[in-house]
XYZ file of C-alpha atoms in Angstrom:
260
model
C 163.255 -205.339 23.618
C 161.648 -207.896 25.910
C 158.152 -209.256 25.372
C 157.106 -207.760 28.729
C 158.289 -204.282 27.650
C 156.386 -204.568 24.391
C 153.222 -205.620 26.221
C 153.579 -202.715 28.655
C 154.006 -200.232 25.794
C 150.997 -201.643 23.966
C 148.962 -201.540 27.161
C 149.985 -197.942 27.822
C 149.070 -196.853 24.293
C 145.740 -198.672 24.593
C 144.944 -196.876 27.858
C 145.796 -193.520 26.315
C 143.610 -194.180 23.292
C 140.726 -195.251 25.538
C 141.161 -192.125 27.647
C 140.802 -189.956 24.533
C 137.804 -191.747 23.013
C 134.613 -189.741 22.626
C 131.078 -190.765 21.730
C 128.360 -188.365 20.662
C 124.913 -189.930 20.781
C 121.912 -188.119 19.334
C 118.229 -188.781 19.817
C 116.132 -186.133 18.055
C 112.379 -186.671 17.876
C 110.584 -186.064 14.571
C 113.869 -186.097 12.666
C 113.447 -187.727 9.229
C 116.050 -190.330 8.297
C 118.968 -188.357 6.851
C 122.656 -187.538 7.135
C 123.889 -185.589 10.146
C 127.276 -183.852 9.970
C 129.793 -183.018 12.691
C 132.602 -180.483 12.252
C 135.432 -179.845 14.702
C 139.144 -179.097 15.032
C 141.284 -182.087 15.932
C 144.289 -182.033 18.275
C 146.666 -181.341 15.368
C 144.664 -178.168 14.576
C 143.158 -179.651 11.416
C 139.493 -179.131 10.538
C 137.525 -182.353 10.468
C 134.065 -183.263 9.213
C 132.271 -186.526 9.892
C 128.833 -187.786 8.936
C 126.432 -190.299 10.419
C 123.080 -191.448 9.112
C 120.188 -190.826 11.468
C 117.547 -193.553 11.688
C 114.401 -192.888 13.724
C 116.113 -189.748 15.004
C 119.105 -191.628 16.432
C 122.734 -191.232 15.360
C 126.232 -191.610 16.805
C 129.715 -190.240 16.238
C 132.895 -191.584 17.797
C 136.586 -190.756 17.626
C 139.412 -189.457 19.768
C 140.353 -186.023 21.101
C 142.775 -185.316 23.918
C 141.058 -182.158 25.134
C 137.613 -180.522 25.171
C 136.567 -179.553 21.668
C 134.008 -177.248 20.090
C 131.832 -178.993 17.546
C 129.230 -177.931 15.045
C 126.383 -180.293 14.273
C 123.840 -179.842 11.488
C 121.266 -181.970 9.724
C 120.997 -182.266 5.946
C 117.598 -180.526 5.953
C 118.982 -177.635 8.017
C 116.397 -177.982 10.774
C 119.026 -178.610 13.450
C 122.169 -176.450 13.589
C 124.008 -176.192 16.900
C 127.423 -175.414 18.336
C 128.411 -177.379 21.426
C 131.394 -178.770 23.354
C 132.369 -182.389 23.692
C 135.317 -184.193 25.218
C 136.519 -187.755 25.920
C 133.562 -189.727 27.198
C 129.878 -189.616 26.300
C 128.018 -186.542 25.052
C 124.263 -186.764 24.477
C 122.176 -184.547 22.197
C 118.411 -184.662 22.610
C 115.518 -182.596 21.358
C 112.743 -182.272 18.804
C 112.790 -180.814 15.277
C 109.419 -179.221 16.078
C 111.257 -177.160 18.706
C 114.830 -176.670 17.413
C 115.712 -174.148 20.125
C 114.968 -176.836 22.690
C 117.828 -179.117 21.612
C 119.855 -179.998 24.729
C 123.444 -181.201 25.068
C 124.677 -183.125 28.103
C 128.253 -184.230 28.697
C 131.396 -183.279 30.574
C 132.513 -180.079 32.273
C 133.192 -178.202 29.033
C 129.684 -179.052 27.807
C 128.194 -177.642 31.011
C 130.367 -174.520 30.774
C 129.264 -173.914 27.192
C 125.605 -174.429 28.092
C 125.954 -171.914 30.912
C 127.677 -169.433 28.636
C 124.883 -169.671 26.054
C 122.316 -168.935 28.769
C 124.405 -165.914 29.759
C 125.017 -164.762 26.176
C 121.568 -165.105 24.572
C 119.960 -162.100 26.359
C 122.939 -159.944 25.374
C 122.586 -160.934 21.721
C 118.835 -160.357 21.774
C 119.379 -156.894 23.253
C 121.927 -155.784 20.658
C 119.922 -157.300 17.793
C 116.900 -155.297 18.923
C 118.911 -152.066 19.152
C 120.380 -152.649 15.695
C 116.892 -153.119 14.245
C 115.785 -149.853 15.845
C 118.763 -148.052 14.298
C 118.097 -149.414 10.803
C 114.419 -148.556 11.171
C 115.588 -144.915 11.147
C 118.001 -145.331 8.225
C 116.132 -142.663 6.239
C 116.896 -140.082 8.930
C 120.659 -139.658 9.255
C 120.456 -137.767 12.561
C 118.161 -140.311 14.186
C 120.160 -143.183 12.720
C 123.416 -141.868 14.219
C 121.679 -141.425 17.572
C 120.344 -144.975 17.734
C 123.518 -146.433 16.237
C 125.507 -144.835 19.047
C 123.192 -146.525 21.565
C 123.704 -149.844 19.776
C 127.496 -149.426 19.687
C 127.613 -148.616 23.402
C 125.571 -151.736 24.167
C 128.036 -153.800 22.141
C 130.935 -152.355 24.162
C 129.247 -152.997 27.528
C 128.194 -156.519 26.588
C 131.714 -157.356 25.458
C 132.933 -156.312 28.904
C 130.310 -158.598 30.454
C 131.456 -161.470 28.251
C 135.067 -160.813 29.214
C 134.014 -160.917 32.869
C 132.309 -164.285 32.385
C 135.418 -165.670 30.743
C 137.669 -164.477 33.554
C 135.352 -166.198 36.045
C 135.817 -169.379 33.985
C 139.496 -168.875 33.179
C 140.244 -172.592 33.415
C 137.600 -173.634 30.901
C 138.013 -174.724 27.283
C 135.118 -172.395 26.497
C 137.337 -169.516 27.614
C 140.090 -170.590 25.199
C 137.567 -170.908 22.344
C 136.264 -167.409 23.121
C 139.749 -165.918 22.766
C 140.180 -167.518 19.360
C 137.105 -165.866 17.919
C 137.006 -162.558 19.797
C 140.653 -161.572 20.221
C 142.632 -162.398 17.111
C 142.030 -159.308 14.970
C 144.688 -156.615 14.788
C 142.637 -154.040 16.735
C 142.204 -156.261 19.795
C 145.503 -158.134 20.036
C 146.888 -156.143 22.970
C 143.692 -156.385 25.019
C 143.378 -160.082 24.228
C 146.962 -160.769 25.258
C 146.413 -158.928 28.563
C 143.296 -160.931 29.377
C 144.934 -164.170 28.290
C 147.624 -163.719 30.936
C 144.848 -163.972 33.549
C 143.902 -167.481 32.423
C 145.378 -170.766 33.585
C 148.191 -172.732 31.967
C 145.591 -175.253 30.834
C 143.793 -172.599 28.795
C 147.000 -171.025 27.500
C 148.174 -174.422 26.247
C 144.899 -175.396 24.579
C 144.589 -175.976 20.844
C 142.427 -172.879 20.470
C 145.087 -170.611 21.930
C 147.737 -172.327 19.785
C 145.558 -171.620 16.764
C 145.124 -168.008 17.844
C 148.889 -167.604 18.091
C 149.310 -168.925 14.544
C 146.616 -166.575 13.222
C 148.113 -163.606 15.086
C 151.578 -164.447 13.763
C 150.286 -164.508 10.194
C 148.371 -161.272 10.773
C 151.537 -159.534 11.966
C 153.483 -160.851 8.982
C 150.879 -159.312 6.659
C 151.240 -155.804 8.084
C 151.994 -153.166 5.464
C 155.671 -152.184 5.504
C 156.874 -155.383 7.164
C 159.783 -157.072 5.403
C 158.808 -160.223 3.538
C 160.646 -163.362 4.588
C 162.744 -165.010 1.888
C 161.415 -168.176 0.309
C 162.330 -170.587 -2.467
C 160.015 -171.658 -5.275
C 160.397 -173.406 -8.633
C 160.057 -171.241 -11.733
C 158.115 -172.229 -14.872
C 161.017 -174.362 -16.073
C 161.258 -176.234 -12.779
C 164.410 -174.420 -11.643
C 164.604 -173.625 -7.909
C 164.777 -169.856 -7.340
C 165.281 -168.056 -4.029
C 164.027 -164.507 -3.491
C 167.417 -163.738 -1.932
C 168.887 -163.271 -5.435
C 166.620 -160.227 -5.833
C 167.832 -158.499 -2.658
C 168.173 -154.785 -3.270
C 166.181 -154.984 -6.504
C 162.573 -154.425 -7.434
C 160.702 -157.556 -8.453
C 157.093 -158.569 -8.933
C 155.426 -161.581 -7.319
C 152.214 -162.561 -9.118
C 149.784 -164.653 -7.067
C 147.107 -166.341 -9.113
C 144.623 -169.217 -9.100
C 143.243 -171.322 -11.941
C 139.692 -170.079 -11.431
């Protein structure tokens, strides 16, 4: 390989790594010096946690992600706990511990989409929380409780439709992909989720959150009662390799256990 080719390859890799670099800069007023933690899923679908020490309310995280990513940030004293989106480039988090709900996040398109979604979602959550409280306030009266619980359940159904509508209006956003992961991966909603997912863009369908959803759905299907277990090989207590295929047609017991 020529020296020029090597230099071109190195240069290309360097450009790619720069393109995927992210920085998260925080400036939180009245935040005592302490550790701040960041959690997120990397591009290989592995959960990551990073920590930075805040001094005078300022802290910074940096790393690399190829696509917009949902992150959770929380302080050691628990006064700041937020979910937000970041992506390659700079994301800024500002606010005041005396007004935790006023923490603001500024960054790329996915950050803006997530901020807009939270503005849309908060009134819906407040409404259903209020209706649930009303229902439980009548928990000593079964008739009244069922009446108010039905009102609460209907509000949940309507608000879910509203959330679905928001996602379809933003069907090219990473926030949309993240929504599918956490709202449409249980067995009861797989069909509806798959139908809505077909209305999203290829970008969303190829995102790490949809890939994760597919893995979760696949494992859910494999756990269905009555489904045939796939054969596997495992060492026995003497270290001998044993395949479950030798038990085909026979009854056998698999004992799953943990040391605790």
